[in-house]
Amino acid sequence: MNAVSVLFCFSLLLAVGASQGTKPCVSPVLMSGGLTVMTMDTMVSTGTVSYDAIGQRMRIRTVGLTANMTLTDTLMLFNKKVYYEIDWTNFTCTKRPLNTDFIPMQVPPDAKLMGQVFMGSSSSWGMGVLTNTWYGTLPGNGYYSSVFTEIGCIPLTFSSYTPENGWITLSTFNWVLGNVDPMEYFPPFFCAKAQLEETEKPDSMFTVVKSLAQRSKMAE
């Protein structure tokens, strides 16, 4: 048996052993990274996300992959029960109610482990990353699957389905720990005059993320 075969077998044993003891994990509380959003209607947008689990805040900027390259900017303040849709073209702001169900980037305690795999290659150190795939149910007859790194609990993908919103898939990348600019979580000055719109029920993180792709699609 050559060295590559030995290394592969050793890596496989490590993966099996780790999967047997793998438990739901919690991601770092402050992160910034890249994001791609895709819905069942093939609406796609990509951009950046800033995440603050301490203050229960998120900001997502995306560009729709369309001919018009529409920019969207959304600030979600779960602790204040509102979110802002910011239009930098016209310097206007839409303020809407947001439910307080902040969903931290973590593996839910009741999630079930689907399996453990290497993204990339396990043939040599540095060629891949060990990941865990989890799945579970959501309120309203929904379900989800998510992929996190074994080391660090860094989120990679999240796919969910609910009868109300259909399929939504989020892929993240280029994560760095911490937030570079604290002002990310404050609406720009022209949002000060925005009045809270009345809706039948507050939006959730799922409906807000879906609307990002919808707005990009409408701009085609």
PDB file of C-alpha atoms in Angstrom:
ATOM      1  CA  MET A   1       0.000   0.000   0.000  1.00  0.00           C
ATOM      2  CA  ASN A   2       1.551   3.311  -1.054  1.00  0.00           C
ATOM      3  CA  ALA A   3       1.664   6.541   0.974  1.00  0.00           C
ATOM      4  CA  VAL A   4      -1.318   8.110  -0.825  1.00  0.00           C
ATOM      5  CA  SER A   5      -3.485   5.059  -0.082  1.00  0.00           C
ATOM      6  CA  VAL A   6      -2.436   5.104   3.564  1.00  0.00           C
ATOM      7  CA  LEU A   7      -3.226   8.810   3.840  1.00  0.00           C
ATOM      8  CA  PHE A   8      -6.616   8.316   2.190  1.00  0.00           C
ATOM      9  CA  CYS A   9      -7.535   5.474   4.573  1.00  0.00           C
ATOM     10  CA  PHE A  10      -6.366   7.530   7.537  1.00  0.00           C
ATOM     11  CA  SER A  11      -8.459  10.513   6.416  1.00  0.00           C
ATOM     12  CA  LEU A  12     -11.479   8.257   5.917  1.00  0.00           C
ATOM     13  CA  LEU A  13     -11.091   6.844   9.426  1.00  0.00           C
ATOM     14  CA  LEU A  14     -10.869  10.369  10.827  1.00  0.00           C
ATOM     15  CA  ALA A  15     -14.062  11.344   8.991  1.00  0.00           C
ATOM     16  CA  VAL A  16     -15.948   8.283  10.242  1.00  0.00           C
ATOM     17  CA  GLY A  17     -14.722   8.797  13.795  1.00  0.00           C
ATOM     18  CA  ALA A  18     -15.568  12.488  13.752  1.00  0.00           C
ATOM     19  CA  SER A  19     -19.051  11.886  12.337  1.00  0.00           C
ATOM     20  CA  GLN A  20     -19.857   9.514  15.182  1.00  0.00           C
ATOM     21  CA  GLY A  21     -19.139  12.240  17.721  1.00  0.00           C
ATOM     22  CA  THR A  22     -20.368  15.233  15.699  1.00  0.00           C
ATOM     23  CA  LYS A  23     -22.823  17.462  17.531  1.00  0.00           C
ATOM     24  CA  PRO A  24     -24.797  20.565  16.470  1.00  0.00           C
ATOM     25  CA  CYS A  25     -22.558  23.638  16.579  1.00  0.00           C
ATOM     26  CA  VAL A  26     -22.820  27.428  16.749  1.00  0.00           C
ATOM     27  CA  SER A  27     -21.076  29.719  14.259  1.00  0.00           C
ATOM     28  CA  PRO A  28     -18.958  32.724  15.311  1.00  0.00           C
ATOM     29  CA  VAL A  29     -21.175  35.586  16.451  1.00  0.00           C
ATOM     30  CA  LEU A  30     -19.668  38.239  14.141  1.00  0.00           C
ATOM     31  CA  MET A  31     -18.948  37.453  10.493  1.00  0.00           C
ATOM     32  CA  SER A  32     -18.815  39.052   7.058  1.00  0.00           C
ATOM     33  CA  GLY A  33     -18.759  37.238   3.744  1.00  0.00           C
ATOM     34  CA  GLY A  34     -20.167  36.623   0.297  1.00  0.00           C
ATOM     35  CA  LEU A  35     -23.670  35.367  -0.482  1.00  0.00           C
ATOM     36  CA  THR A  36     -25.589  33.886  -3.406  1.00  0.00           C
ATOM     37  CA  VAL A  37     -29.392  33.535  -3.294  1.00  0.00           C
ATOM     38  CA  MET A  38     -31.397  31.243  -5.573  1.00  0.00           C
ATOM     39  CA  THR A  39     -35.131  30.503  -5.536  1.00  0.00           C
ATOM     40  CA  MET A  40     -37.266  27.866  -7.214  1.00  0.00           C
ATOM     41  CA  ASP A  41     -38.187  30.467  -9.849  1.00  0.00           C
ATOM     42  CA  THR A  42     -34.499  30.531 -10.921  1.00  0.00           C
ATOM     43  CA  MET A  43     -34.105  34.034  -9.559  1.00  0.00           C
ATOM     44  CA  VAL A  44     -30.456  34.523  -8.688  1.00  0.00           C
ATOM     45  CA  SER A  45     -28.589  37.311  -6.931  1.00  0.00           C
ATOM     46  CA  THR A  46     -25.148  37.542  -5.391  1.00  0.00           C
ATOM     47  CA  GLY A  47     -23.478  39.961  -3.015  1.00  0.00           C
ATOM     48  CA  THR A  48     -22.287  40.370   0.560  1.00  0.00           C
ATOM     49  CA  VAL A  49     -23.671  39.691   4.023  1.00  0.00           C
ATOM     50  CA  SER A  50     -22.771  41.095   7.438  1.00  0.00           C
ATOM     51  CA  TYR A  51     -23.913  39.120  10.459  1.00  0.00           C
ATOM     52  CA  ASP A  52     -24.168  40.143  14.114  1.00  0.00           C
ATOM     53  CA  ALA A  53     -25.662  37.483  16.391  1.00  0.00           C
ATOM     54  CA  ILE A  54     -25.055  39.586  19.507  1.00  0.00           C
ATOM     55  CA  GLY A  55     -27.205  42.487  18.318  1.00  0.00           C
ATOM     56  CA  GLN A  56     -29.449  40.224  16.178  1.00  0.00           C
ATOM     57  CA  ARG A  57     -28.768  42.196  13.008  1.00  0.00           C
ATOM     58  CA  MET A  58     -28.008  41.377   9.375  1.00  0.00           C
ATOM     59  CA  ARG A  59     -27.269  43.419   6.286  1.00  0.00           C
ATOM     60  CA  ILE A  60     -27.381  41.937   2.804  1.00  0.00           C
ATOM     61  CA  ARG A  61     -26.319  43.694  -0.383  1.00  0.00           C
ATOM     62  CA  THR A  62     -26.910  41.847  -3.635  1.00  0.00           C
ATOM     63  CA  VAL A  63     -26.697  42.387  -7.367  1.00  0.00           C
ATOM     64  CA  GLY A  64     -29.180  40.539  -9.552  1.00  0.00           C
ATOM     65  CA  LEU A  65     -27.592  38.460 -12.294  1.00  0.00           C
ATOM     66  CA  THR A  66     -29.616  40.165 -15.005  1.00  0.00           C
ATOM     67  CA  ALA A  67     -28.918  42.563 -17.837  1.00  0.00           C
ATOM     68  CA  ASN A  68     -29.658  45.551 -15.571  1.00  0.00           C
ATOM     69  CA  MET A  69     -27.470  44.329 -12.673  1.00  0.00           C
ATOM     70  CA  THR A  70     -29.957  45.684 -10.109  1.00  0.00           C
ATOM     71  CA  LEU A  71     -28.476  46.513  -6.705  1.00  0.00           C
ATOM     72  CA  THR A  72     -30.463  45.738  -3.549  1.00  0.00           C
ATOM     73  CA  ASP A  73     -29.541  46.706   0.004  1.00  0.00           C
ATOM     74  CA  THR A  74     -31.482  45.309   2.964  1.00  0.00           C
ATOM     75  CA  LEU A  75     -30.880  45.931   6.657  1.00  0.00           C
ATOM     76  CA  MET A  76     -32.657  43.591   9.091  1.00  0.00           C
ATOM     77  CA  LEU A  77     -32.901  44.702  12.725  1.00  0.00           C
ATOM     78  CA  PHE A  78     -34.564  41.830  14.542  1.00  0.00           C
ATOM     79  CA  ASN A  79     -34.079  43.501  17.916  1.00  0.00           C
ATOM     80  CA  LYS A  80     -36.163  46.471  16.710  1.00  0.00           C
ATOM     81  CA  LYS A  81     -38.676  44.382  14.722  1.00  0.00           C
ATOM     82  CA  VAL A  82     -38.075  46.316  11.487  1.00  0.00           C
ATOM     83  CA  TYR A  83     -36.121  46.049   8.265  1.00  0.00           C
ATOM     84  CA  TYR A  84     -35.151  48.593   5.626  1.00  0.00           C
ATOM     85  CA  GLU A  85     -35.028  48.266   1.859  1.00  0.00           C
ATOM     86  CA  ILE A  86     -32.537  50.925   0.811  1.00  0.00           C
ATOM     87  CA  ASP A  87     -32.558  52.423  -2.687  1.00  0.00           C
ATOM     88  CA  TRP A  88     -29.274  54.206  -3.343  1.00  0.00           C
ATOM     89  CA  THR A  89     -30.358  55.254  -6.836  1.00  0.00           C
ATOM     90  CA  ASN A  90     -33.154  57.507  -5.593  1.00  0.00           C
ATOM     91  CA  PHE A  91     -31.928  57.863  -1.993  1.00  0.00           C
ATOM     92  CA  THR A  92     -35.173  56.461  -0.649  1.00  0.00           C
ATOM     93  CA  CYS A  93     -35.963  53.936   2.041  1.00  0.00           C
ATOM     94  CA  THR A  94     -38.812  51.512   2.688  1.00  0.00           C
ATOM     95  CA  LYS A  95     -39.385  50.511   6.301  1.00  0.00           C
ATOM     96  CA  ARG A  96     -41.377  47.359   7.041  1.00  0.00           C
ATOM     97  CA  PRO A  97     -42.196  45.225  10.113  1.00  0.00           C
ATOM     98  CA  LEU A  98     -40.015  42.181  10.774  1.00  0.00           C
ATOM     99  CA  ASN A  99     -40.813  39.344  13.120  1.00  0.00           C
ATOM    100  CA  THR A 100     -38.460  38.770  16.018  1.00  0.00           C
ATOM    101  CA  ASP A 101     -37.627  35.168  15.089  1.00  0.00           C
ATOM    102  CA  PHE A 102     -33.926  35.795  14.665  1.00  0.00           C
ATOM    103  CA  ILE A 103     -32.339  32.640  13.259  1.00  0.00           C
ATOM    104  CA  PRO A 104     -28.698  32.463  14.309  1.00  0.00           C
ATOM    105  CA  MET A 105     -26.206  30.828  11.988  1.00  0.00           C
ATOM    106  CA  GLN A 106     -25.973  27.549  13.815  1.00  0.00           C
ATOM    107  CA  VAL A 107     -27.004  23.951  13.591  1.00  0.00           C
ATOM    108  CA  PRO A 108     -30.334  23.671  15.456  1.00  0.00           C
ATOM    109  CA  PRO A 109     -30.135  21.431  18.538  1.00  0.00           C
ATOM    110  CA  ASP A 110     -32.759  19.080  17.070  1.00  0.00           C
ATOM    111  CA  ALA A 111     -31.039  18.804  13.653  1.00  0.00           C
ATOM    112  CA  LYS A 112     -30.124  15.359  12.376  1.00  0.00           C
ATOM    113  CA  LEU A 113     -26.754  14.554  10.844  1.00  0.00           C
ATOM    114  CA  MET A 114     -27.117  13.414   7.243  1.00  0.00           C
ATOM    115  CA  GLY A 115     -23.438  12.733   6.670  1.00  0.00           C
ATOM    116  CA  GLN A 116     -19.883  14.003   6.628  1.00  0.00           C
ATOM    117  CA  VAL A 117     -17.812  14.594   3.496  1.00  0.00           C
ATOM    118  CA  PHE A 118     -14.708  16.382   2.270  1.00  0.00           C
ATOM    119  CA  MET A 119     -15.324  19.376   0.011  1.00  0.00           C
ATOM    120  CA  GLY A 120     -12.451  19.036  -2.426  1.00  0.00           C
ATOM    121  CA  SER A 121      -9.993  16.231  -1.803  1.00  0.00           C
ATOM    122  CA  SER A 122      -8.831  14.313   1.252  1.00  0.00           C
ATOM    123  CA  SER A 123      -5.734  12.977  -0.526  1.00  0.00           C
ATOM    124  CA  SER A 124      -3.437  15.509   1.112  1.00  0.00           C
ATOM    125  CA  TRP A 125      -3.562  18.235   3.730  1.00  0.00           C
ATOM    126  CA  GLY A 126      -4.884  21.539   2.441  1.00  0.00           C
ATOM    127  CA  MET A 127      -6.727  20.050  -0.535  1.00  0.00           C
ATOM    128  CA  GLY A 128     -10.159  19.984   1.071  1.00  0.00           C
ATOM    129  CA  VAL A 129     -12.319  20.863   4.042  1.00  0.00           C
ATOM    130  CA  LEU A 130     -14.329  18.468   6.200  1.00  0.00           C
ATOM    131  CA  THR A 131     -18.046  19.358   6.263  1.00  0.00           C
ATOM    132  CA  ASN A 132     -21.207  18.137   7.958  1.00  0.00           C
ATOM    133  CA  THR A 133     -24.639  18.094   6.320  1.00  0.00           C
ATOM    134  CA  TRP A 134     -27.640  18.500   8.617  1.00  0.00           C
ATOM    135  CA  TYR A 135     -31.388  18.386   8.048  1.00  0.00           C
ATOM    136  CA  GLY A 136     -34.611  19.031   9.929  1.00  0.00           C
ATOM    137  CA  THR A 137     -38.106  20.500   9.822  1.00  0.00           C
ATOM    138  CA  LEU A 138     -39.391  24.076   9.798  1.00  0.00           C
ATOM    139  CA  PRO A 139     -42.683  25.499  11.097  1.00  0.00           C
ATOM    140  CA  GLY A 140     -45.525  25.370   8.578  1.00  0.00           C
ATOM    141  CA  ASN A 141     -44.703  21.927   7.134  1.00  0.00           C
ATOM    142  CA  GLY A 142     -41.285  23.029   5.916  1.00  0.00           C
ATOM    143  CA  TYR A 143     -37.898  21.389   5.974  1.00  0.00           C
ATOM    144  CA  TYR A 144     -34.261  22.322   5.445  1.00  0.00           C
ATOM    145  CA  SER A 145     -30.751  21.049   4.906  1.00  0.00           C
ATOM    146  CA  SER A 146     -27.542  22.877   5.754  1.00  0.00           C
ATOM    147  CA  VAL A 147     -23.805  22.365   5.376  1.00  0.00           C
ATOM    148  CA  PHE A 148     -21.274  23.582   7.969  1.00  0.00           C
ATOM    149  CA  THR A 149     -17.548  23.049   8.267  1.00  0.00           C
ATOM    150  CA  GLU A 150     -16.503  20.550  10.921  1.00  0.00           C
ATOM    151  CA  ILE A 151     -13.828  22.942  12.194  1.00  0.00           C
ATOM    152  CA  GLY A 152     -15.121  26.387  13.137  1.00  0.00           C
ATOM    153  CA  CYS A 153     -18.788  25.707  12.298  1.00  0.00           C
ATOM    154  CA  ILE A 154     -18.637  28.036   9.277  1.00  0.00           C
ATOM    155  CA  PRO A 155     -21.882  27.983   7.219  1.00  0.00           C
ATOM    156  CA  LEU A 156     -21.565  27.021   3.554  1.00  0.00           C
ATOM    157  CA  THR A 157     -25.064  26.338   2.204  1.00  0.00           C
ATOM    158  CA  PHE A 158     -28.634  26.458   3.482  1.00  0.00           C
ATOM    159  CA  SER A 159     -31.624  25.141   1.522  1.00  0.00           C
ATOM    160  CA  SER A 160     -35.179  25.378   2.785  1.00  0.00           C
ATOM    161  CA  TYR A 161     -38.678  24.630   1.578  1.00  0.00           C
ATOM    162  CA  THR A 162     -41.975  25.919   2.917  1.00  0.00           C
ATOM    163  CA  PRO A 163     -45.354  25.835   1.151  1.00  0.00           C
ATOM    164  CA  GLU A 164     -45.505  29.629   1.501  1.00  0.00           C
ATOM    165  CA  ASN A 165     -42.088  30.516   0.055  1.00  0.00           C
ATOM    166  CA  GLY A 166     -41.082  27.432  -1.960  1.00  0.00           C
ATOM    167  CA  TRP A 167     -37.408  26.570  -2.330  1.00  0.00           C
ATOM    168  CA  ILE A 168     -34.713  29.022  -1.252  1.00  0.00           C
ATOM    169  CA  THR A 169     -31.006  28.210  -1.382  1.00  0.00           C
ATOM    170  CA  LEU A 170     -28.300  30.367   0.158  1.00  0.00           C
ATOM    171  CA  SER A 171     -24.637  29.718  -0.578  1.00  0.00           C
ATOM    172  CA  THR A 172     -21.974  31.589   1.367  1.00  0.00           C
ATOM    173  CA  PHE A 173     -18.243  32.003   0.819  1.00  0.00           C
ATOM    174  CA  ASN A 174     -15.186  34.108   1.695  1.00  0.00           C
ATOM    175  CA  TRP A 175     -16.184  34.402   5.343  1.00  0.00           C
ATOM    176  CA  VAL A 176     -14.008  36.475   7.666  1.00  0.00           C
ATOM    177  CA  LEU A 177     -14.519  36.686  11.406  1.00  0.00           C
ATOM    178  CA  GLY A 178     -15.718  40.020  12.751  1.00  0.00           C
ATOM    179  CA  ASN A 179     -17.386  43.056  11.195  1.00  0.00           C
ATOM    180  CA  VAL A 180     -15.140  45.685   9.630  1.00  0.00           C
ATOM    181  CA  ASP A 181     -17.592  48.598   9.776  1.00  0.00           C
ATOM    182  CA  PRO A 182     -19.955  48.994  12.780  1.00  0.00           C
ATOM    183  CA  MET A 183     -22.029  51.458  10.720  1.00  0.00           C
ATOM    184  CA  GLU A 184     -23.201  48.525   8.602  1.00  0.00           C
ATOM    185  CA  TYR A 185     -26.074  48.089  11.042  1.00  0.00           C
ATOM    186  CA  PHE A 186     -27.349  51.657  10.954  1.00  0.00           C
ATOM    187  CA  PRO A 187     -29.701  52.862   8.192  1.00  0.00           C
ATOM    188  CA  PRO A 188     -28.396  55.778   6.087  1.00  0.00           C
ATOM    189  CA  PHE A 189     -29.490  59.311   6.956  1.00  0.00           C
ATOM    190  CA  PHE A 190     -32.238  59.472   4.323  1.00  0.00           C
ATOM    191  CA  CYS A 191     -34.051  56.586   6.028  1.00  0.00           C
ATOM    192  CA  ALA A 192     -34.832  58.777   9.041  1.00  0.00           C
ATOM    193  CA  LYS A 193     -38.083  60.008   7.454  1.00  0.00           C
ATOM    194  CA  ALA A 194     -39.259  56.554   6.372  1.00  0.00           C
ATOM    195  CA  GLN A 195     -42.608  55.605   7.897  1.00  0.00           C
ATOM    196  CA  LEU A 196     -43.310  52.044   8.989  1.00  0.00           C
ATOM    197  CA  GLU A 197     -45.589  50.410   6.429  1.00  0.00           C
ATOM    198  CA  GLU A 198     -48.589  48.430   7.612  1.00  0.00           C
ATOM    199  CA  THR A 199     -48.729  44.784   6.542  1.00  0.00           C
ATOM    200  CA  GLU A 200     -50.993  41.851   7.358  1.00  0.00           C
ATOM    201  CA  LYS A 201     -48.139  40.146   9.187  1.00  0.00           C
ATOM    202  CA  PRO A 202     -44.446  40.886   9.716  1.00  0.00           C
ATOM    203  CA  ASP A 203     -41.980  39.497   7.208  1.00  0.00           C
ATOM    204  CA  SER A 204     -39.520  36.783   8.217  1.00  0.00           C
ATOM    205  CA  MET A 205     -35.897  36.326   7.228  1.00  0.00           C
ATOM    206  CA  PHE A 206     -37.051  33.843   4.554  1.00  0.00           C
ATOM    207  CA  THR A 207     -39.517  36.247   2.913  1.00  0.00           C
ATOM    208  CA  VAL A 208     -37.007  39.096   3.051  1.00  0.00           C
ATOM    209  CA  VAL A 209     -34.281  37.026   1.380  1.00  0.00           C
ATOM    210  CA  LYS A 210     -36.708  35.815  -1.274  1.00  0.00           C
ATOM    211  CA  SER A 211     -37.731  39.407  -2.031  1.00  0.00           C
ATOM    212  CA  LEU A 212     -34.082  40.238  -2.800  1.00  0.00           C
ATOM    213  CA  ALA A 213     -34.123  37.847  -5.737  1.00  0.00           C
ATOM    214  CA  GLN A 214     -37.635  38.898  -6.752  1.00  0.00           C
ATOM    215  CA  ARG A 215     -36.657  42.544  -7.020  1.00  0.00           C
ATOM    216  CA  SER A 216     -33.722  41.588  -9.224  1.00  0.00           C
ATOM    217  CA  LYS A 217     -36.009  39.486 -11.441  1.00  0.00           C
ATOM    218  CA  MET A 218     -38.553  42.296 -11.807  1.00  0.00           C
ATOM    219  CA  ALA A 219     -35.856  44.620 -13.046  1.00  0.00           C
ATOM    220  CA  GLU A 220     -35.027  42.483 -16.099  1.00  0.00           C
TER     221      GLU A 220
END
